[in-house]
Coordinates of C-alpha atoms in Angstrom, one line a residue:
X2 CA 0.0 0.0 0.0
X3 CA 1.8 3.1 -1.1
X4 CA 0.0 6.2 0.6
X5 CA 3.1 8.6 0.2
X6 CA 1.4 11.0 -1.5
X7 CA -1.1 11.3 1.3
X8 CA -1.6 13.1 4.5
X9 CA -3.6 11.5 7.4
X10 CA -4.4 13.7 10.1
X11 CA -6.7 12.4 13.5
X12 CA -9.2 15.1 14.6
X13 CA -10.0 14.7 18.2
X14 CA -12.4 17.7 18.8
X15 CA -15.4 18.7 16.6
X16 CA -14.2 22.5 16.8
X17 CA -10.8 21.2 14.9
X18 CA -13.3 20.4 12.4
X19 CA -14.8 23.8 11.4
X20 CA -12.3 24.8 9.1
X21 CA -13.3 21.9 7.1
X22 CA -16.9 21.9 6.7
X23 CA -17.1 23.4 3.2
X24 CA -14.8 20.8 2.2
X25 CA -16.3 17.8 3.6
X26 CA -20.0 19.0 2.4
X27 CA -18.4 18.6 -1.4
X28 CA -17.0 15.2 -0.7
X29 CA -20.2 14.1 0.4
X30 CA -22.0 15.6 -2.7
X31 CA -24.7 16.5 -0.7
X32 CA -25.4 12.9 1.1
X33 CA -27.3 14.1 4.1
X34 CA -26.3 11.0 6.1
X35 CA -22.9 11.8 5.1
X36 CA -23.1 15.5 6.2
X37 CA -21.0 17.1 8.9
X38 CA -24.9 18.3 10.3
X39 CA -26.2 14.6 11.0
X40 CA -22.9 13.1 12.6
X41 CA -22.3 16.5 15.1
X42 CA -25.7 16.0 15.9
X43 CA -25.5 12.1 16.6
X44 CA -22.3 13.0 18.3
X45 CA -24.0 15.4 20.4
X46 CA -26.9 12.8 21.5
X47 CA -25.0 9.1 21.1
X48 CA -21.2 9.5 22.5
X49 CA -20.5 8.5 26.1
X50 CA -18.3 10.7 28.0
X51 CA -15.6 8.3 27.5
X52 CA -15.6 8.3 24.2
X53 CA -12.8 9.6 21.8
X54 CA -13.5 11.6 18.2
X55 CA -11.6 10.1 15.4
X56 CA -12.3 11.5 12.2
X57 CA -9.6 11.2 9.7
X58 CA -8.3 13.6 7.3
X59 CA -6.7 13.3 4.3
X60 CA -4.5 15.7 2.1
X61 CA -2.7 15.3 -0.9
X62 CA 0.8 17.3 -1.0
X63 CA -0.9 20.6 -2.2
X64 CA -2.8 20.9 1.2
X65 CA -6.4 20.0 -0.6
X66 CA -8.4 17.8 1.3
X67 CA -9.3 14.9 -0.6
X68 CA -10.8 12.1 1.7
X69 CA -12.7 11.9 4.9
X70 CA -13.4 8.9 6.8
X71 CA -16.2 9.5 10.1
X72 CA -15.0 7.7 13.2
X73 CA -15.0 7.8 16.5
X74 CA -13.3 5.1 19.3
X75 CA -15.5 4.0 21.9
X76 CA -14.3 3.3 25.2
X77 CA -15.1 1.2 27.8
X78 CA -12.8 0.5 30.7
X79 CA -9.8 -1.0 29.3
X80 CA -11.4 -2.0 26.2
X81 CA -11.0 0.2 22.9
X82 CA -13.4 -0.3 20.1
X83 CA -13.2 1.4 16.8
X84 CA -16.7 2.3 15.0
X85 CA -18.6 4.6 12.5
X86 CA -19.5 7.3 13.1
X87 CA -23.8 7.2 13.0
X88 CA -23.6 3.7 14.5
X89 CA -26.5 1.9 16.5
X90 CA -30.3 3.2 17.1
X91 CA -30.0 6.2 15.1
X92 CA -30.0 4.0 11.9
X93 CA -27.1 5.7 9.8
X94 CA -27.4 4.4 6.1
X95 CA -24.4 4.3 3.5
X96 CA -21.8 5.2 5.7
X97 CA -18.7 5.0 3.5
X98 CA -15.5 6.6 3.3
X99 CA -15.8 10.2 1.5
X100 CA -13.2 10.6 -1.6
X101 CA -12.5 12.9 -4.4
X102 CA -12.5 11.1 -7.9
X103 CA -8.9 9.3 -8.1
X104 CA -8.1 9.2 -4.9
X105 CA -10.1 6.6 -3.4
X106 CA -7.9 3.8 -3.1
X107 CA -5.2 5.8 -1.8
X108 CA -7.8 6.9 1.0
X109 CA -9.0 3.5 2.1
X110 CA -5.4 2.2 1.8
X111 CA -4.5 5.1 4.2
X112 CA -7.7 4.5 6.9
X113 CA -6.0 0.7 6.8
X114 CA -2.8 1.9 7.8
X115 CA -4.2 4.3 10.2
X116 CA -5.6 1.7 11.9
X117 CA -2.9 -0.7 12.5
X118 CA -1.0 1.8 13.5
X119 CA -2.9 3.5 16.2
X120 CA -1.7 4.0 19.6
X121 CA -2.9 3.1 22.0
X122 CA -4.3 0.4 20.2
X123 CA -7.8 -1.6 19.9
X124 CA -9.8 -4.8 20.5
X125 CA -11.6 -4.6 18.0
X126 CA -12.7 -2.3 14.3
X127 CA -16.8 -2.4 14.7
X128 CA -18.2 -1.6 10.6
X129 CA -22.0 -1.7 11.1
X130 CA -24.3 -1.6 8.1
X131 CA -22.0 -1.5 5.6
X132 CA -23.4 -1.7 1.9
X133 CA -21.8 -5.0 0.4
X134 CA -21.2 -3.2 -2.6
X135 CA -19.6 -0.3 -0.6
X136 CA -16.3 -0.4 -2.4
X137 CA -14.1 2.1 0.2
X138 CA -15.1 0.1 2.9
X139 CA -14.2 -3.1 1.3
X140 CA -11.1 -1.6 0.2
X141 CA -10.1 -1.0 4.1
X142 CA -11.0 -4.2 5.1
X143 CA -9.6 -6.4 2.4
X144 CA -5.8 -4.2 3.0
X145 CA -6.3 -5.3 6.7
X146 CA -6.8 -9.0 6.3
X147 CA -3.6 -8.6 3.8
X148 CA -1.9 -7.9 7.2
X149 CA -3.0 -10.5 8.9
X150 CA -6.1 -9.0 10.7
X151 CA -9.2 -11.2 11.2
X152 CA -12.4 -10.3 9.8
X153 CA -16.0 -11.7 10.2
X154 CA -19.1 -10.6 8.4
X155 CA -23.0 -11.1 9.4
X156 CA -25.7 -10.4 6.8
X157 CA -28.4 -7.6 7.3
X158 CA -31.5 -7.0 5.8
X159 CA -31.1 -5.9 2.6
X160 CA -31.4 -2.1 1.4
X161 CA -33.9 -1.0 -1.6
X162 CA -33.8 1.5 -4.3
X163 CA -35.9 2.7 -7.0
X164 CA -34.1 3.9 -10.1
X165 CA -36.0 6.6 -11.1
X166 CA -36.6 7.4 -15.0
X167 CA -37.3 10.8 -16.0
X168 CA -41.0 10.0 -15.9
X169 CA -43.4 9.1 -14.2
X170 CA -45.1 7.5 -17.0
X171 CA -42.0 5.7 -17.4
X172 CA -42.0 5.0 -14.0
X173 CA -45.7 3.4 -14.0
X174 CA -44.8 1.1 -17.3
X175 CA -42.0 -0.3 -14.6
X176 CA -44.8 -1.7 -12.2
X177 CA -46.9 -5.1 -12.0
X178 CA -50.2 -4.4 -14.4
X179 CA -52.1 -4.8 -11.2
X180 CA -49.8 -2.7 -9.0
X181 CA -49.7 0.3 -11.9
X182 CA -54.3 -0.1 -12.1
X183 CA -53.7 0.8 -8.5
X184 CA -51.1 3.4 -9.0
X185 CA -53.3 4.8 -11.4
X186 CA -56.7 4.9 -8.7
X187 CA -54.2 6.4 -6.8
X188 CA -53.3 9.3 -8.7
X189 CA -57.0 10.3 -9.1
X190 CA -57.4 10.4 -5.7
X191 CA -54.9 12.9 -5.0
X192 CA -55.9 14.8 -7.7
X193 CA -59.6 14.8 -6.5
X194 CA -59.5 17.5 -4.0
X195 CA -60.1 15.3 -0.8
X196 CA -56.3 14.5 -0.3
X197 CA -53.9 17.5 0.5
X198 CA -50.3 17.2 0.7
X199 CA -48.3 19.0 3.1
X200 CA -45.0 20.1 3.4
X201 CA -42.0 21.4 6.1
X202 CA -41.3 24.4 4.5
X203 CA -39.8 26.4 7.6
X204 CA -38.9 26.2 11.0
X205 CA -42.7 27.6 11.5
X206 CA -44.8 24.6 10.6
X207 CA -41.9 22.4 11.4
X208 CA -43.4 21.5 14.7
X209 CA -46.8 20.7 13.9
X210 CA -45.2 18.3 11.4
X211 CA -43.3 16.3 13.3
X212 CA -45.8 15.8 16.3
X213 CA -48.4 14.8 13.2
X214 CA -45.5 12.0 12.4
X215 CA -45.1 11.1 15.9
X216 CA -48.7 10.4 16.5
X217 CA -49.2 8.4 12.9
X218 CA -45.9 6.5 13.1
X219 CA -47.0 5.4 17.0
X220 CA -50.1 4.6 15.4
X221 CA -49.5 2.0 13.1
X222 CA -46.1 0.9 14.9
X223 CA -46.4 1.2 18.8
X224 CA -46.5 -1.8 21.1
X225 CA -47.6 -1.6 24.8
X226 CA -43.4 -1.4 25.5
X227 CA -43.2 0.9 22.9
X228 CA -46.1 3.7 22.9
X229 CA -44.5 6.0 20.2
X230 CA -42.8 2.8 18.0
X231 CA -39.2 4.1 17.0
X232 CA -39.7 7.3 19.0
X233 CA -40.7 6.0 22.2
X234 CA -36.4 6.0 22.6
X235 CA -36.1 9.1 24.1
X236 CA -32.6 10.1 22.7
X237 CA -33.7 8.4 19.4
X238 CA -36.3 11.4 19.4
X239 CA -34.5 14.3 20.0
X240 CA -31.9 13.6 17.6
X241 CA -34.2 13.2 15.0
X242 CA -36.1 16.2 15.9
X243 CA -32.7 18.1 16.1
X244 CA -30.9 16.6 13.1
X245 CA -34.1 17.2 10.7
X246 CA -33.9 20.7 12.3
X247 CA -30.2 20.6 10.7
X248 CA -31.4 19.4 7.8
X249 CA -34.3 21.5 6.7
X250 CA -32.0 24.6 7.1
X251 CA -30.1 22.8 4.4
X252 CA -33.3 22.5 2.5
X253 CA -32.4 18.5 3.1
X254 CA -35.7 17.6 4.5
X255 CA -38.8 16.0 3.4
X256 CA -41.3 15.8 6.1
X257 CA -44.5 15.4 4.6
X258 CA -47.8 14.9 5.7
X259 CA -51.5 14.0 3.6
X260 CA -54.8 14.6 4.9
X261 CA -57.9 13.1 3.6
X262 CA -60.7 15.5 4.1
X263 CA -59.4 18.0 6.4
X264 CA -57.8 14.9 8.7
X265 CA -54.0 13.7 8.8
X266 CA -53.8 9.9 7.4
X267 CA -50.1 9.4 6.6
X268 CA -47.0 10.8 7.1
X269 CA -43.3 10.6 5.7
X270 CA -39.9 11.5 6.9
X271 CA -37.1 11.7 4.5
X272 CA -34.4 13.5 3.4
X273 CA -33.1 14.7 -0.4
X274 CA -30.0 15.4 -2.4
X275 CA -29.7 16.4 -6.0
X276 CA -29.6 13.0 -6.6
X277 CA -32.1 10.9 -4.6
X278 CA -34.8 11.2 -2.0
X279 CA -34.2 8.8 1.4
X280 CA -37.4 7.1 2.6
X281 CA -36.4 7.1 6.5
X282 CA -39.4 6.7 8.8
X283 CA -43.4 6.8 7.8
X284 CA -46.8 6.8 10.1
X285 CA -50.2 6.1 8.8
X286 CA -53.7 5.8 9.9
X287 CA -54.7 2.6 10.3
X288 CA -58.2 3.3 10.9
X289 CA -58.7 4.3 7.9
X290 CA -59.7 1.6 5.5
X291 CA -61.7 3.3 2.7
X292 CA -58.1 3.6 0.9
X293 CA -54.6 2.9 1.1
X294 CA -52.9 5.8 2.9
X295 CA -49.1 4.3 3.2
X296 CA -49.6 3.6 -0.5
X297 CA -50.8 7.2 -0.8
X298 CA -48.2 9.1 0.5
X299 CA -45.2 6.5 -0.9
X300 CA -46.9 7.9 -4.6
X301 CA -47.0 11.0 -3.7
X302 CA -43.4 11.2 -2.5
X303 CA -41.8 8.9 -5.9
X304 CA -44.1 11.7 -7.8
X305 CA -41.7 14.3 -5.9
X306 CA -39.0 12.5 -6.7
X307 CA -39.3 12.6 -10.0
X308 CA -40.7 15.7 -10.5
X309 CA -37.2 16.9 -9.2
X310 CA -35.4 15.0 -11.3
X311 CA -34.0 12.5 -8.7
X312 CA -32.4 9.5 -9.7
X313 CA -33.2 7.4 -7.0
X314 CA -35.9 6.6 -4.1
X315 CA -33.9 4.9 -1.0
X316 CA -36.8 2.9 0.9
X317 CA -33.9 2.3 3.4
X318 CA -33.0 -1.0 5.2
X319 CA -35.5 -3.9 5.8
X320 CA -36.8 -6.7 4.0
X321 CA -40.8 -5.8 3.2
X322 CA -42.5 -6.7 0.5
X323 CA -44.7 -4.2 -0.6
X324 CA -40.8 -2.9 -1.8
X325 CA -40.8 -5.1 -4.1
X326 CA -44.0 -3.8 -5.5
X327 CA -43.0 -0.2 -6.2
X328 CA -39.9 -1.9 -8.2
X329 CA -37.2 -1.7 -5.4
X330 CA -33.8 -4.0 -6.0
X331 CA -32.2 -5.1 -2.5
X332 CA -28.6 -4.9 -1.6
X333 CA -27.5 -6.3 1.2
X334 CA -25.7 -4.9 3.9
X335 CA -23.5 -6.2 6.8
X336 CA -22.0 -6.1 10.2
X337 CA -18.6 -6.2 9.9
X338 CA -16.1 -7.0 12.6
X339 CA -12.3 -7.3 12.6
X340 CA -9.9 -8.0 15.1
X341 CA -6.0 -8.3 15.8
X342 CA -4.2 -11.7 15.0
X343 CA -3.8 -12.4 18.5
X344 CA -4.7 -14.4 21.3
X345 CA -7.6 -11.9 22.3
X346 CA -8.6 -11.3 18.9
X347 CA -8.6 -15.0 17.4
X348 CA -10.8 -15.8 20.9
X349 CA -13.4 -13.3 20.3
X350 CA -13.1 -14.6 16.2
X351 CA -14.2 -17.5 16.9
X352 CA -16.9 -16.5 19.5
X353 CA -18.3 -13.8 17.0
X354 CA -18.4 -17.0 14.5
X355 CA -20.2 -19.1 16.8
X356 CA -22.9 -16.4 17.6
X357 CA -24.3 -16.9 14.1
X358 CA -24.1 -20.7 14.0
X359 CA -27.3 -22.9 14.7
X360 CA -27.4 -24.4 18.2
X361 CA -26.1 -27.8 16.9
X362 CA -23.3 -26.0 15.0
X363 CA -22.4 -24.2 18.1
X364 CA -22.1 -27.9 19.9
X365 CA -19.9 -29.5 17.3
X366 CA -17.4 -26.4 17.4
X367 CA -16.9 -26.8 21.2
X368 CA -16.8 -30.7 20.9
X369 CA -13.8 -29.5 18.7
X370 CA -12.8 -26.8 20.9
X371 CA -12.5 -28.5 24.1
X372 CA -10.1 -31.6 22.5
X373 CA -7.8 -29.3 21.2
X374 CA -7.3 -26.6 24.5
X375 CA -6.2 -27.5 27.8
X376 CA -9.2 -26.0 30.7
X377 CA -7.1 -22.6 31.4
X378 CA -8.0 -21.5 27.6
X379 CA -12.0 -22.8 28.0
X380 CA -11.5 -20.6 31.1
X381 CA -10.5 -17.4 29.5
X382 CA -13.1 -18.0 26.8
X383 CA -15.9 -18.0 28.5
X384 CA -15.1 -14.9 30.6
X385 CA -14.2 -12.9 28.0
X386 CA -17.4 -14.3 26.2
X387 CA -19.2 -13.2 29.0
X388 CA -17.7 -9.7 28.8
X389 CA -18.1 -9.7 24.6
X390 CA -21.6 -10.7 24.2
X391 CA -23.1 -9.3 27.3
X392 CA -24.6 -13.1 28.0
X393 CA -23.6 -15.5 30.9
X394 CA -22.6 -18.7 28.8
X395 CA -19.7 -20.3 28.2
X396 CA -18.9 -24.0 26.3
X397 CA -20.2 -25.7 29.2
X398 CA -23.9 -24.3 28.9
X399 CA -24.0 -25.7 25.3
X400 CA -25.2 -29.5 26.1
X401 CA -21.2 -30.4 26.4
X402 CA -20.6 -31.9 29.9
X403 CA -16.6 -31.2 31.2

């Protein structure tokens, strides 16, 4: 990996970023997941006090900053983890590393070699939701397996996106016949007068529209644990609400709500960038049976989509299948994990293996395991199991008698 030409600098401290936020808004082209806005925000709400910043820079010779890869460390006691920036509950989609054209082997050469060289070190590189045709990531990873490093990967559910033609008569003649007849009784409907579309326009009637999502997503999603479905998570709320606050400034947001004679049905939050429209979070009515009102607004908002010239709709992660009816294609996405070739590292390998075998799987391994290492190793296995996987099971616990 020759990175010579390249300039990695660690930033520690979001003011140290400042000077760059021009810069890394044009290497994201506009993503809004990718933006500077939604991680400071998701830093502000998600980081533990413990935790350390790490987002890399990277400059070619001239001083221009050509690539940008969001991380952070997080800390707990002794042990160091190395993650995305975006990670867990907030549901951060197509992290990737950010590179100008040319130089994106070069960057994701240089975030391997970052990484095996930091000091202090770490237990373990955490990659959630990573796009499996992501090809910086990849990049990264495949450089640190050239070193030796072990890596494991766990399937997702898949991602979905419409390609968008310039049409939406185009569009329809993509659909099922039965799926575009419906379309088609759709499209009168909102054109009838009863059906009213309304948008987030300004911080003004920003408000209103996100309490008319809250009470339409708890609607169709909320269980007696969780009253408000995604947003009964406190934290999970306010960084929405602050981030699509962000975001609308940017005139990146797409909160959207119909009514159907005066009364809300459905709702949509989303975001938008010259290129495609993000389906992130919906709510509907359920009570209301006389039509189709998550059908509705999903129209209404491909309809935007096109009408701005998008070339995309992302229906995000999740494996439903009325996707497949608006003429989505999956792509999976994946956990990734990788680890130092080391005694600690190979052990919690193999654990993170057996975590996604089948019971009986998970016997014959330690059947394996338990000829071929003396009781001091079972011993450290379990306990760092233990401290790994949150769980109190070891070899022993799996039907295998000492």
């Amino acid at each position: 990996m020759d990175n010579t030409s390249i300039k990695t600098t660690q930033i520690r401290r979001l003011p140290d970023l400042d000077g760059h936020l021009d810069a890394w808004r044009s290497l994201a082209d506009g993503a809004p997941m990718r933006s500077p806005e939604w991680f400071f925000v998701w830093w502000k709400f998600y980081a533990a006090p413990e935790d350390e910043l790490c987002v890399l820079l990277f400059h070619e010779p001239g001083g221009l900053l050509v690539g940008l890869s969001p991380l952070y460390i997080r800390v707990s006691g002794k042990r160091r983890t190395v993650c995305l920036l975006g990670s867990g509950d907030a549901s951060t989609n197509h992290t990737t590393w950010l590179a100008t054209s040319g130089w994106e082997t070069r960057v994701s050469n240089a975030v391997a070699q970052f990484l095996l060289a930091l000091e202090p070190g770490w237990n373990c590189v955490q990659f959630d939701s990573v796009d499996a045709d992501d090809v910086p990531i990849n990049t990264t990873v495949t450089s640190m397996i050239e070193t030796g490093c072990l890596v494991r990967k766990k399937q997702l559910h898949n991602c979905w996106r419409i390609s968008l033609p310039p049409t939406w008569e185009e569009y329809l003649l993509m659909l099922s016949r039965l799926h575009r007849k419906r379309c088609r009784k759709l499209k009168l409907l909102l054109e009838s007068g009863r059906v009213s579309v309304h948008k987030v326009t300004s911080t003004a009637n920003f408000q209103r529209g996100f309490e008319i999502l809250l009470q339409l997503h708890s609607a169709r999603w909320s269980e007696p644990i969780k009253p408000l479905g995604s947003f009964s998570d406190r934290r999970f709320r306010e960084f929405h609400e602050t981030v699509a606050l962000e975001l609308l400034k940017r005139n990146q947001l797409l909160l959207v709500w119909l009514e159907y004679d005066g009364s809300p049905i459905a709702a949509e939050y989303q975001f938008i960038d010259k290129n495609a429209v993000y389906s992130y979070l919906a709510g509907m009515d359920p009570s209301v049976t006389e039509l189709s009102p998550g059908n509705l607004s999903i129209l209404a908002s491909i309809q935007y989509a096109i009408a701005e010239g998008c070339e995309s709709f992302d229906l995000s992660r999740g494996d439903q299948l009325y996707k497949t009816h608006w003429r989505a294609t999956p792509t999976a996405s994946y956990d990734v994990r990788i680890w130092p070739n080391n005694l600690s590292g190979r052990l919690e390998h193999a654990m993170w293996g057996m975590n996604n075998l089948s019971e009986t799987g998970k016997k014959l391994v330690v059947q394996w395991v338990k000829a071929r290492v003396s009781p001091h190793v079972i011993g450290v296995w379990r306990r760092m199991y233990s401290a790994f996987t949150g769980k109190r099971r070891g070899p022993c616990k799996i039907g295998i008698s000492h």
